[in-house]
Amino acid sequence: MHHVERWEDRSVLRFTVTPLNDQDEDREDLILPAPFGTGALDRQHSAFNLVDPLEQAFYSPVRDESGETTIGSEVVPHWVMDADYEYQVHFPPLPEDTERITLVVNGSFGEFTGIPVIDGEPPAEPPGDSVDPSDINPGDTVAVPLREAEMTSEPEDYARDLYSIIEDSSRTRTSTTDEETIGLHADVLFDFDEATLTPEAEDVLAEVVQETRENADPSRPPIRVVGHTDGRGSEDYNQDLSERRAQAVLDVLEEGLGTEYEYETEGRGAEEPLVEEGGADDEEARATNRRVEISYKIRQPGDARTGTEQRTGSLDGRTGAAAPPAPFRAEDGEVIDTAEAGLVQGNAEYELGVRPLYRDGAYLVGVFDIRHMDTGGTVPPVLRPLNSRDYPGGWFTAFNLTVGGNEDVRYRAVRVGPRPTEDLERARYLSTPQWPVQPLETGHTERVFVYFPAPPTETDAVTLHAADFGTFEVPVE
């Protein structure tokens, strides 16, 4: 990886690929029909994405107006061993003050942190070397030609917010740099089928009022309160119950926050579940879907506020200020602990190797080795045994962090973009996007990574909860 250039209307990632002849000395070429795609038929640059760990943004390669073709170098399917291929992939414009960026790549390459962002401009003559293997020798440098496709007029469509998720026994807080949503568990606030607040709800809502007063920006209204039910009951009944519960929460907010803020309330019944109901864990799924969500725009640094000059994130300081972007890491830390687990009902044996976590801006990055053992079967591609039911769509959402022995507050995998409201499995999280990357032979190891919200900057160790592999005490570098 070389750098990202900031052009007037886009950002350009530049890198070199060298097919290495380190396994079969007699092999002269390599054929990969879709080397940068997310599948055998994806002949685009879909495997490359940029992460701004300070702005908490995720950038996909821009495409043409049809949305089918990524912009950048041609995709070369036939490579000559030991030749250097110079590539470009084009992305949406980055913020002017972004100096370093992280690249995440599908497969086992993982994350490349600390890539410099520099000013640049399109060259007078675009690259145009021949990519015909008969014209290339080992050791040659090939400037791969650009595709002829024109970039979409709306490159910003390929930029998405990153959502940090922190949960405790009464609520789940989901936040970007600009907006925050507090999902209150309805079973804490109300008795079954009721819309009258319980005594326990008073303490929970008192904390929410204080947090909202400190963090919500009254100049960018409204504070929105939305009620949700599970799927039990008729559509009309659920709609009415969700509206009444939202209003009960709003009444407490209005009383505590006063007239400085504007408010909106609505009920959505069972239209937007978080998880699918009807399975073996149906009661737990329904409890997850019963909630009241409070959302608002966040005060930005420097805004006037009462009591503090910095956003608290929560009452107990569970989120700290962002660290600088991580520098480039040529090597991972040493494996500090391992554990074995039988996945897929014990039929697939794997070993998890845990390395120290490190900070990348607003996040902690977990790096793990997963090795297939010499007993049992393997995890088929259609199963996701390391996922949490409450967070469908990812591959490692069952992994989470706790800090300082406080098991009630859990830091979950960072989500890319808004939560889907229909096909829940389409949610994406900032981690290795598929596992196993390829069918694992006995003894084969794959490196995977997961991004979590960062705890306060003074945190030097966390507890990792790694699904069937158990718990680990892990240092933070």
CSV table of C-alpha atoms in Angstrom, one decimal:
chain,number,residue,atom,x,y,z
A,1,MET,CA,0.0,0.0,0.0
A,2,HIS,CA,1.4,3.4,-1.0
A,3,HIS,CA,-1.0,6.2,-0.1
A,4,VAL,CA,-4.4,7.7,-0.8
A,5,GLU,CA,-4.4,10.8,-3.0
A,6,ARG,CA,-7.0,13.6,-2.4
A,7,TRP,CA,-8.3,14.7,-5.8
A,8,GLU,CA,-10.9,17.5,-6.3
A,9,ASP,CA,-13.8,15.1,-6.7
A,10,ARG,CA,-12.6,11.8,-5.3
A,11,SER,CA,-9.9,9.9,-3.4
A,12,VAL,CA,-7.5,7.5,-5.1
A,13,LEU,CA,-5.9,4.5,-3.4
A,14,ARG,CA,-2.6,3.5,-4.9
A,15,PHE,CA,-1.0,0.1,-4.3
A,16,THR,CA,1.2,-2.5,-5.9
A,17,VAL,CA,0.5,-6.2,-6.2
A,18,THR,CA,3.3,-8.7,-6.8
A,19,PRO,CA,2.3,-12.3,-7.4
A,20,LEU,CA,5.0,-14.3,-5.5
A,21,ASN,CA,6.5,-17.4,-6.8
A,22,ASP,CA,7.3,-18.9,-3.4
A,23,GLN,CA,5.5,-22.3,-3.6
A,24,ASP,CA,6.1,-23.6,-7.2
A,25,GLU,CA,9.3,-22.4,-8.6
A,26,ASP,CA,8.4,-23.6,-12.1
A,27,ARG,CA,5.1,-21.7,-12.2
A,28,GLU,CA,5.3,-18.6,-14.5
A,29,ASP,CA,1.8,-17.1,-14.2
A,30,LEU,CA,-1.3,-16.9,-12.0
A,31,ILE,CA,-4.9,-16.8,-13.2
A,32,LEU,CA,-7.5,-15.2,-10.9
A,33,PRO,CA,-10.7,-14.2,-12.7
A,34,ALA,CA,-11.9,-12.0,-9.8
A,35,PRO,CA,-8.9,-11.1,-7.6
A,36,PHE,CA,-10.5,-8.1,-6.0
A,37,GLY,CA,-14.1,-9.1,-5.8
A,38,THR,CA,-16.2,-10.6,-3.0
A,39,GLY,CA,-17.0,-13.7,-5.0
A,40,ALA,CA,-16.1,-15.7,-8.1
A,41,LEU,CA,-18.3,-13.6,-10.3
A,42,ASP,CA,-17.5,-10.2,-8.8
A,43,ARG,CA,-14.9,-8.7,-11.2
A,44,GLN,CA,-14.9,-5.3,-9.5
A,45,HIS,CA,-12.8,-3.8,-6.6
A,46,SER,CA,-15.4,-4.7,-4.0
A,47,ALA,CA,-12.9,-6.2,-1.7
A,48,PHE,CA,-11.3,-2.8,-0.8
A,49,ASN,CA,-12.9,-0.4,1.7
A,50,LEU,CA,-11.5,2.6,3.5
A,51,VAL,CA,-12.2,3.4,7.2
A,52,ASP,CA,-11.7,6.8,8.8
A,53,PRO,CA,-11.3,5.9,12.5
A,54,LEU,CA,-11.7,9.5,13.6
A,55,GLU,CA,-14.6,10.6,11.5
A,56,GLN,CA,-16.0,7.1,12.0
A,57,ALA,CA,-16.9,6.7,8.4
A,58,PHE,CA,-16.7,3.8,5.9
A,59,TYR,CA,-16.0,4.3,2.2
A,60,SER,CA,-16.7,1.8,-0.6
A,61,PRO,CA,-15.2,2.1,-4.1
A,62,VAL,CA,-17.2,4.5,-6.2
A,63,ARG,CA,-19.0,3.1,-9.3
A,64,ASP,CA,-20.4,4.4,-12.5
A,65,GLU,CA,-24.0,5.7,-12.9
A,66,SER,CA,-25.3,2.2,-13.4
A,67,GLY,CA,-23.9,1.1,-10.0
A,68,GLU,CA,-22.3,-1.9,-11.7
A,69,THR,CA,-18.7,-1.0,-12.4
A,70,THR,CA,-16.1,0.2,-9.9
A,71,ILE,CA,-13.9,3.1,-10.9
A,72,GLY,CA,-10.1,2.6,-11.1
A,73,SER,CA,-7.7,0.3,-12.8
A,74,GLU,CA,-8.7,-2.6,-15.0
A,75,VAL,CA,-9.1,-5.9,-13.2
A,76,VAL,CA,-6.2,-8.1,-14.5
A,77,PRO,CA,-7.2,-11.8,-14.4
A,78,HIS,CA,-3.8,-13.2,-15.7
A,79,TRP,CA,-0.7,-12.2,-13.8
A,80,VAL,CA,3.0,-12.9,-14.4
A,81,MET,CA,4.9,-14.1,-11.4
A,82,ASP,CA,7.2,-11.6,-9.6
A,83,ALA,CA,6.0,-8.7,-11.8
A,84,ASP,CA,4.8,-5.5,-10.0
A,85,TYR,CA,1.3,-4.4,-10.9
A,86,GLU,CA,0.5,-0.8,-10.0
A,87,TYR,CA,-3.2,-0.3,-9.3
A,88,GLN,CA,-5.7,2.5,-8.4
A,89,VAL,CA,-9.1,2.2,-6.8
A,90,HIS,CA,-11.2,5.3,-6.6
A,91,PHE,CA,-13.3,6.3,-3.5
A,92,PRO,CA,-15.5,9.2,-2.4
A,93,PRO,CA,-13.8,12.4,-1.3
A,94,LEU,CA,-12.3,12.4,2.2
A,95,PRO,CA,-12.6,15.2,4.7
A,96,GLU,CA,-9.9,17.9,4.2
A,97,ASP,CA,-8.3,17.3,7.6
A,98,THR,CA,-8.0,13.5,7.2
A,99,GLU,CA,-4.3,12.7,7.3
A,100,ARG,CA,-4.3,8.9,7.8
A,101,ILE,CA,-6.8,6.2,6.8
A,102,THR,CA,-7.3,2.5,7.3
A,103,LEU,CA,-7.9,0.1,4.5
A,104,VAL,CA,-9.8,-3.1,5.1
A,105,VAL,CA,-9.6,-5.9,2.6
A,106,ASN,CA,-11.7,-9.1,2.2
A,107,GLY,CA,-10.0,-12.4,2.8
A,108,SER,CA,-7.1,-12.9,5.1
A,109,PHE,CA,-5.3,-9.6,4.3
A,110,GLY,CA,-7.3,-7.9,7.0
A,111,GLU,CA,-6.7,-4.2,7.9
A,112,PHE,CA,-3.9,-1.9,6.8
A,113,THR,CA,-3.7,1.0,9.3
A,114,GLY,CA,-1.9,4.3,9.0
A,115,ILE,CA,-2.1,4.8,5.2
A,116,PRO,CA,-1.1,8.4,4.5
A,117,VAL,CA,-3.5,10.8,2.8
A,118,ILE,CA,-1.8,13.3,0.5
A,119,ASP,CA,-2.8,15.9,-2.0
A,120,GLY,CA,-2.8,14.9,-5.6
A,121,GLU,CA,-4.4,15.4,-9.0
A,122,PRO,CA,-5.1,13.3,-12.1
A,123,PRO,CA,-1.9,12.7,-14.2
A,124,ALA,CA,-1.7,14.4,-17.6
A,125,GLU,CA,-1.4,11.0,-19.2
A,126,PRO,CA,-3.3,8.1,-17.5
A,127,PRO,CA,-1.4,4.8,-17.1
A,128,GLY,CA,-1.6,2.6,-20.2
A,129,ASP,CA,0.9,-0.3,-20.0
A,130,SER,CA,0.0,-3.6,-21.7
A,131,VAL,CA,-1.3,-6.2,-19.3
A,132,ASP,CA,-0.9,-9.0,-21.9
A,133,PRO,CA,1.2,-11.7,-20.1
A,134,SER,CA,3.2,-12.2,-23.3
A,135,ASP,CA,4.5,-8.6,-23.0
A,136,ILE,CA,5.5,-8.9,-19.3
A,137,ASN,CA,8.6,-10.5,-17.6
A,138,PRO,CA,9.3,-11.2,-14.0
A,139,GLY,CA,10.6,-8.0,-12.4
A,140,ASP,CA,8.7,-5.7,-14.7
A,141,THR,CA,6.6,-2.8,-13.4
A,142,VAL,CA,3.2,-2.6,-15.0
A,143,ALA,CA,1.1,0.6,-14.7
A,144,VAL,CA,-2.3,-1.0,-15.1
A,145,PRO,CA,-4.7,1.0,-17.4
A,146,LEU,CA,-7.8,2.7,-16.0
A,147,ARG,CA,-11.3,1.6,-16.9
A,148,GLU,CA,-13.1,3.8,-19.3
A,149,ALA,CA,-16.2,4.0,-17.1
A,150,GLU,CA,-17.2,7.5,-15.8
A,151,MET,CA,-17.7,8.0,-12.1
A,152,THR,CA,-21.2,8.6,-10.7
A,153,SER,CA,-22.2,12.2,-10.1
A,154,GLU,CA,-23.1,11.3,-6.5
A,155,PRO,CA,-19.9,9.6,-5.0
A,156,GLU,CA,-21.2,10.5,-1.5
A,157,ASP,CA,-23.6,7.6,-1.9
A,158,TYR,CA,-20.6,5.3,-1.3
A,159,ALA,CA,-19.8,6.7,2.1
A,160,ARG,CA,-21.5,5.4,5.3
A,161,ASP,CA,-21.4,6.1,9.0
A,162,LEU,CA,-19.9,3.7,11.4
A,163,TYR,CA,-22.2,2.8,14.4
A,164,SER,CA,-20.7,2.1,17.8
A,165,ILE,CA,-22.8,-0.2,19.9
A,166,ILE,CA,-22.6,-0.4,23.7
A,167,GLU,CA,-25.2,-2.2,25.8
A,168,ASP,CA,-26.2,-2.8,29.4
A,169,SER,CA,-29.1,-4.5,31.1
A,170,SER,CA,-31.5,-1.7,30.5
A,171,ARG,CA,-30.5,-0.1,27.2
A,172,THR,CA,-28.5,-0.3,24.1
A,173,ARG,CA,-26.7,2.9,22.9
A,174,THR,CA,-25.9,3.1,19.2
A,175,SER,CA,-24.0,6.2,18.0
A,176,THR,CA,-22.2,7.9,15.1
A,177,THR,CA,-20.2,11.1,15.4
A,178,ASP,CA,-23.5,13.0,14.7
A,179,GLU,CA,-26.4,11.1,16.1
A,180,GLU,CA,-27.2,8.8,19.0
A,181,THR,CA,-30.0,6.3,19.6
A,182,ILE,CA,-30.8,4.9,23.1
A,183,GLY,CA,-32.8,1.8,22.9
A,184,LEU,CA,-34.6,1.2,26.2
A,185,HIS,CA,-35.6,-2.4,27.0
A,186,ALA,CA,-39.4,-2.3,27.3
A,187,ASP,CA,-39.4,-5.1,29.9
A,188,VAL,CA,-37.5,-2.8,32.2
A,189,LEU,CA,-39.8,0.1,31.7
A,190,PHE,CA,-43.3,-1.6,31.6
A,191,ASP,CA,-45.1,-4.6,32.8
A,192,PHE,CA,-46.4,-7.0,30.2
A,193,ASP,CA,-48.9,-5.4,27.8
A,194,GLU,CA,-48.9,-2.2,29.9
A,195,ALA,CA,-47.9,1.4,29.0
A,196,THR,CA,-47.5,2.6,32.6
A,197,LEU,CA,-43.9,3.1,33.7
A,198,THR,CA,-42.7,0.8,36.5
A,199,PRO,CA,-40.8,2.0,39.6
A,200,GLU,CA,-37.6,0.6,38.1
A,201,ALA,CA,-38.1,2.8,35.1
A,202,GLU,CA,-37.8,6.0,37.1
A,203,ASP,CA,-34.1,5.4,37.8
A,204,VAL,CA,-33.3,4.4,34.3
A,205,LEU,CA,-35.1,7.4,32.8
A,206,ALA,CA,-33.5,9.8,35.3
A,207,GLU,CA,-30.1,8.7,33.9
A,208,VAL,CA,-31.3,9.0,30.3
A,209,VAL,CA,-32.6,12.5,31.0
A,210,GLN,CA,-29.2,13.6,32.3
A,211,GLU,CA,-27.4,12.0,29.4
A,212,THR,CA,-29.7,13.6,26.9
A,213,ARG,CA,-29.3,17.0,28.5
A,214,GLU,CA,-25.5,16.7,28.2
A,215,ASN,CA,-25.4,15.3,24.7
A,216,ALA,CA,-28.4,16.3,22.7
A,217,ASP,CA,-28.2,19.5,20.5
A,218,PRO,CA,-31.3,21.6,21.0
A,219,SER,CA,-30.4,23.6,17.9
A,220,ARG,CA,-30.9,20.6,15.7
A,221,PRO,CA,-34.3,19.2,16.7
A,222,PRO,CA,-36.1,17.0,17.3
A,223,ILE,CA,-35.6,14.5,20.1
A,224,ARG,CA,-37.5,11.6,18.6
A,225,VAL,CA,-39.2,8.9,20.8
A,226,VAL,CA,-40.3,5.7,19.0
A,227,GLY,CA,-42.1,2.7,20.5
A,228,HIS,CA,-41.7,-0.8,19.2
A,229,THR,CA,-43.5,-4.1,20.1
A,230,ASP,CA,-42.9,-7.7,19.4
A,231,GLY,CA,-45.0,-9.6,16.8
A,232,ARG,CA,-47.5,-11.1,19.3
A,233,GLY,CA,-51.0,-9.6,19.0
A,234,SER,CA,-52.9,-7.8,16.1
A,235,GLU,CA,-51.4,-5.0,14.1
A,236,ASP,CA,-53.8,-2.5,15.5
A,237,TYR,CA,-53.1,-3.5,19.1
A,238,ASN,CA,-49.4,-3.4,18.6
A,239,GLN,CA,-49.6,0.0,17.0
A,240,ASP,CA,-51.6,1.4,19.8
A,241,LEU,CA,-49.4,-0.1,22.5
A,242,SER,CA,-46.2,1.2,20.9
A,243,GLU,CA,-47.7,4.8,20.7
A,244,ARG,CA,-48.8,4.8,24.3
A,245,ARG,CA,-45.4,3.5,25.5
A,246,ALA,CA,-43.5,6.1,23.4
A,247,GLN,CA,-45.8,8.8,24.9
A,248,ALA,CA,-45.1,7.6,28.5
A,249,VAL,CA,-41.3,8.0,27.9
A,250,LEU,CA,-41.7,11.3,26.2
A,251,ASP,CA,-43.7,12.7,29.2
A,252,VAL,CA,-40.7,12.0,31.5
A,253,LEU,CA,-38.2,13.5,29.0
A,254,GLU,CA,-40.3,16.7,28.6
A,255,GLU,CA,-40.6,17.1,32.4
A,256,GLY,CA,-36.9,16.6,32.9
A,257,LEU,CA,-35.5,18.5,29.9
A,258,GLY,CA,-38.0,21.3,29.7
A,259,THR,CA,-39.0,23.5,26.7
A,260,GLU,CA,-35.4,24.1,25.3
A,261,TYR,CA,-35.9,21.0,23.2
A,262,GLU,CA,-38.4,20.0,20.5
A,263,TYR,CA,-39.9,16.5,20.5
A,264,GLU,CA,-41.6,14.0,18.3
A,265,THR,CA,-43.2,10.7,19.2
A,266,GLU,CA,-44.5,7.8,17.2
A,267,GLY,CA,-45.2,4.1,17.4
A,268,ARG,CA,-44.2,1.5,14.8
A,269,GLY,CA,-45.8,-1.5,16.3
A,270,ALA,CA,-44.0,-4.7,15.2
A,271,GLU,CA,-42.9,-3.3,11.8
A,272,GLU,CA,-39.1,-3.0,12.6
A,273,PRO,CA,-37.9,-6.0,14.6
A,274,LEU,CA,-34.3,-6.2,15.7
A,275,VAL,CA,-34.2,-10.0,15.4
A,276,GLU,CA,-36.4,-12.7,13.8
A,277,GLU,CA,-39.1,-14.2,16.0
A,278,GLY,CA,-40.4,-17.7,16.0
A,279,GLY,CA,-37.3,-19.8,16.5
A,280,ALA,CA,-36.2,-21.9,19.4
A,281,ASP,CA,-35.4,-18.8,21.4
A,282,ASP,CA,-38.6,-17.1,20.6
A,283,GLU,CA,-39.2,-15.5,24.0
A,284,GLU,CA,-35.7,-13.9,24.1
A,285,ALA,CA,-36.2,-12.6,20.5
A,286,ARG,CA,-39.6,-11.1,21.4
A,287,ALA,CA,-38.0,-9.4,24.5
A,288,THR,CA,-35.3,-7.9,22.3
A,289,ASN,CA,-37.8,-6.5,19.9
A,290,ARG,CA,-39.9,-4.8,22.7
A,291,ARG,CA,-38.2,-1.4,23.1
A,292,VAL,CA,-38.5,2.4,23.1
A,293,GLU,CA,-35.9,4.3,21.2
A,294,ILE,CA,-34.8,7.8,21.9
A,295,SER,CA,-32.7,9.5,19.2
A,296,TYR,CA,-31.2,12.9,18.8
A,297,LYS,CA,-28.4,14.9,17.1
A,298,ILE,CA,-25.3,15.1,19.2
A,299,ARG,CA,-23.7,18.4,20.4
A,300,GLN,CA,-20.5,19.0,18.6
A,301,PRO,CA,-17.2,19.9,20.4
A,302,GLY,CA,-17.2,23.6,21.3
A,303,ASP,CA,-21.0,23.9,21.6
A,304,ALA,CA,-22.2,25.5,24.8
A,305,ARG,CA,-23.7,23.1,27.3
A,306,THR,CA,-24.4,22.7,31.0
A,307,GLY,CA,-21.9,21.2,33.3
A,308,THR,CA,-19.2,19.8,31.0
A,309,GLU,CA,-17.3,20.9,27.9
A,310,GLN,CA,-17.0,17.4,26.4
A,311,ARG,CA,-19.5,14.9,25.3
A,312,THR,CA,-19.8,12.3,28.0
A,313,GLY,CA,-21.1,9.4,25.9
A,314,SER,CA,-22.7,8.0,29.1
A,315,LEU,CA,-22.9,8.6,32.8
A,316,ASP,CA,-20.1,6.3,33.8
A,317,GLY,CA,-17.6,7.4,31.2
A,318,ARG,CA,-17.7,4.2,29.3
A,319,THR,CA,-16.6,5.8,26.1
A,320,GLY,CA,-13.3,7.8,26.0
A,321,ALA,CA,-11.9,10.3,23.6
A,322,ALA,CA,-10.6,9.0,20.3
A,323,ALA,CA,-6.9,8.1,20.1
A,324,PRO,CA,-4.9,9.0,17.0
A,325,PRO,CA,-5.2,6.7,14.0
A,326,ALA,CA,-3.0,3.7,14.4
A,327,PRO,CA,0.3,3.7,12.5
A,328,PHE,CA,1.0,1.1,10.0
A,329,ARG,CA,1.5,-2.3,11.7
A,330,ALA,CA,3.9,-4.5,9.9
A,331,GLU,CA,3.4,-7.3,12.4
A,332,ASP,CA,0.7,-8.4,14.8
A,333,GLY,CA,1.4,-8.8,18.5
A,334,GLU,CA,2.3,-12.2,19.9
A,335,VAL,CA,-0.5,-14.7,20.7
A,336,ILE,CA,-1.2,-14.3,24.4
A,337,ASP,CA,-3.7,-17.1,25.0
A,338,THR,CA,-5.5,-19.9,23.2
A,339,ALA,CA,-8.7,-22.0,23.7
A,340,GLU,CA,-10.4,-24.7,21.8
A,341,ALA,CA,-14.1,-25.1,21.0
A,342,GLY,CA,-16.4,-27.4,19.2
A,343,LEU,CA,-18.6,-25.3,16.9
A,344,VAL,CA,-21.7,-26.4,15.0
A,345,GLN,CA,-23.0,-28.5,17.9
A,346,GLY,CA,-19.5,-29.8,18.7
A,347,ASN,CA,-18.9,-31.2,15.2
A,348,ALA,CA,-16.2,-28.8,14.1
A,349,GLU,CA,-13.2,-28.3,16.3
A,350,TYR,CA,-11.2,-25.0,16.2
A,351,GLU,CA,-8.6,-23.2,18.2
A,352,LEU,CA,-8.8,-19.5,18.8
A,353,GLY,CA,-5.5,-17.6,19.3
A,354,VAL,CA,-5.9,-14.1,20.9
A,355,ARG,CA,-3.5,-11.3,20.4
A,356,PRO,CA,-3.3,-7.9,22.2
A,357,LEU,CA,-5.9,-5.4,21.1
A,358,TYR,CA,-4.8,-2.0,19.7
A,359,ARG,CA,-6.4,1.4,19.3
A,360,ASP,CA,-7.3,2.9,15.9
A,361,GLY,CA,-8.9,6.2,16.5
A,362,ALA,CA,-12.3,5.7,18.1
A,363,TYR,CA,-12.0,2.0,18.1
A,364,LEU,CA,-10.2,-1.1,19.6
A,365,VAL,CA,-9.2,-3.7,17.1
A,366,GLY,CA,-9.2,-7.3,18.0
A,367,VAL,CA,-6.9,-9.6,16.0
A,368,PHE,CA,-7.4,-13.4,16.2
A,369,ASP,CA,-6.1,-16.6,14.7
A,370,ILE,CA,-8.6,-19.4,14.1
A,371,ARG,CA,-7.0,-22.8,13.4
A,372,HIS,CA,-8.9,-25.9,12.3
A,373,MET,CA,-8.1,-28.8,14.5
A,374,ASP,CA,-7.4,-32.4,13.3
A,375,THR,CA,-10.8,-33.7,14.6
A,376,GLY,CA,-14.3,-33.4,13.3
A,377,GLY,CA,-15.7,-31.5,10.4
A,378,THR,CA,-15.6,-27.8,9.3
A,379,VAL,CA,-17.9,-24.9,9.5
A,380,PRO,CA,-19.9,-24.7,6.2
A,381,PRO,CA,-20.1,-21.3,4.5
A,382,VAL,CA,-23.9,-21.0,5.2
A,383,LEU,CA,-23.5,-21.1,9.0
A,384,ARG,CA,-22.3,-18.4,11.3
A,385,PRO,CA,-21.6,-20.0,14.7
A,386,LEU,CA,-19.7,-17.0,16.1
A,387,ASN,CA,-22.6,-14.6,15.6
A,388,SER,CA,-25.0,-13.3,18.2
A,389,ARG,CA,-28.7,-13.8,17.7
A,390,ASP,CA,-29.2,-10.1,18.7
A,391,TYR,CA,-26.9,-8.9,16.0
A,392,PRO,CA,-27.6,-10.8,12.8
A,393,GLY,CA,-25.7,-10.2,9.6
A,394,GLY,CA,-22.1,-10.3,10.7
A,395,TRP,CA,-19.6,-13.1,11.4
A,396,PHE,CA,-18.2,-12.3,14.8
A,397,THR,CA,-21.0,-10.4,16.6
A,398,ALA,CA,-21.0,-12.8,19.5
A,399,PHE,CA,-17.5,-11.4,20.4
A,400,ASN,CA,-17.7,-8.5,22.9
A,401,LEU,CA,-15.7,-6.7,25.4
A,402,THR,CA,-16.1,-5.7,29.1
A,403,VAL,CA,-13.9,-3.4,31.1
A,404,GLY,CA,-12.8,-3.4,34.8
A,405,GLY,CA,-14.9,-6.3,35.9
A,406,ASN,CA,-18.2,-4.6,34.9
A,407,GLU,CA,-20.0,-7.4,33.2
A,408,ASP,CA,-23.1,-5.3,32.7
A,409,VAL,CA,-21.6,-3.0,30.1
A,410,ARG,CA,-20.6,-4.7,26.8
A,411,TYR,CA,-18.9,-3.2,23.8
A,412,ARG,CA,-20.2,-4.8,20.6
A,413,ALA,CA,-18.8,-5.0,17.1
A,414,VAL,CA,-19.0,-1.8,15.2
A,415,ARG,CA,-21.8,-1.8,12.5
A,416,VAL,CA,-21.4,-0.3,9.0
A,417,GLY,CA,-24.3,1.9,8.0
A,418,PRO,CA,-27.9,1.9,9.4
A,419,ARG,CA,-29.5,-1.2,10.6
A,420,PRO,CA,-31.6,-2.9,7.9
A,421,THR,CA,-35.3,-2.8,8.6
A,422,GLU,CA,-36.3,-5.7,6.4
A,423,ASP,CA,-33.6,-8.3,5.5
A,424,LEU,CA,-31.8,-8.3,8.9
A,425,GLU,CA,-29.0,-10.6,7.6
A,426,ARG,CA,-27.9,-7.8,5.3
A,427,ALA,CA,-26.4,-5.9,8.3
A,428,ARG,CA,-22.6,-5.5,8.0
A,429,TYR,CA,-20.1,-5.2,10.8
A,430,LEU,CA,-16.5,-3.9,10.7
A,431,SER,CA,-14.7,-7.2,10.8
A,432,THR,CA,-13.4,-9.9,8.5
A,433,PRO,CA,-16.5,-10.1,6.3
A,434,GLN,CA,-16.6,-13.8,5.9
A,435,TRP,CA,-15.3,-16.9,7.9
A,436,PRO,CA,-14.0,-19.4,7.0
A,437,VAL,CA,-12.5,-17.4,4.1
A,438,GLN,CA,-11.9,-20.8,2.4
A,439,PRO,CA,-12.5,-24.4,3.4
A,440,LEU,CA,-9.9,-25.0,6.2
A,441,GLU,CA,-7.7,-28.0,5.9
A,442,THR,CA,-6.4,-29.6,9.1
A,443,GLY,CA,-3.9,-27.3,10.8
A,444,HIS,CA,-4.7,-24.4,8.6
A,445,THR,CA,-5.0,-21.0,10.3
A,446,GLU,CA,-6.8,-17.9,9.2
A,447,ARG,CA,-6.3,-14.4,10.7
A,448,VAL,CA,-9.5,-12.4,11.4
A,449,PHE,CA,-10.2,-9.0,12.9
A,450,VAL,CA,-13.0,-7.2,14.7
A,451,TYR,CA,-13.5,-3.5,15.5
A,452,PHE,CA,-15.1,-2.5,18.8
A,453,PRO,CA,-15.9,0.9,20.3
A,454,ALA,CA,-13.0,2.1,22.3
A,455,PRO,CA,-13.3,2.4,26.1
A,456,PRO,CA,-11.8,5.4,27.9
A,457,THR,CA,-8.2,6.1,26.9
A,458,GLU,CA,-6.8,5.0,30.3
A,459,THR,CA,-8.0,1.5,29.8
A,460,ASP,CA,-5.0,-0.8,29.4
A,461,ALA,CA,-6.8,-4.2,29.5
A,462,VAL,CA,-10.2,-5.6,28.7
A,463,THR,CA,-12.1,-8.9,29.1
A,464,LEU,CA,-12.9,-10.6,25.7
A,465,HIS,CA,-16.0,-12.7,25.6
A,466,ALA,CA,-15.4,-15.0,22.6
A,467,ALA,CA,-18.6,-17.1,22.3
A,468,ASP,CA,-17.9,-20.8,22.7
A,469,PHE,CA,-14.1,-20.2,23.1
A,470,GLY,CA,-14.7,-18.6,26.5
A,471,THR,CA,-13.3,-15.4,28.1
A,472,PHE,CA,-9.8,-13.9,28.0
A,473,GLU,CA,-8.0,-11.1,29.8
A,474,VAL,CA,-6.4,-9.1,26.9
A,475,PRO,CA,-4.0,-6.2,27.1
A,476,VAL,CA,-4.5,-3.0,25.1
A,477,GLU,CA,-1.4,-1.8,23.3
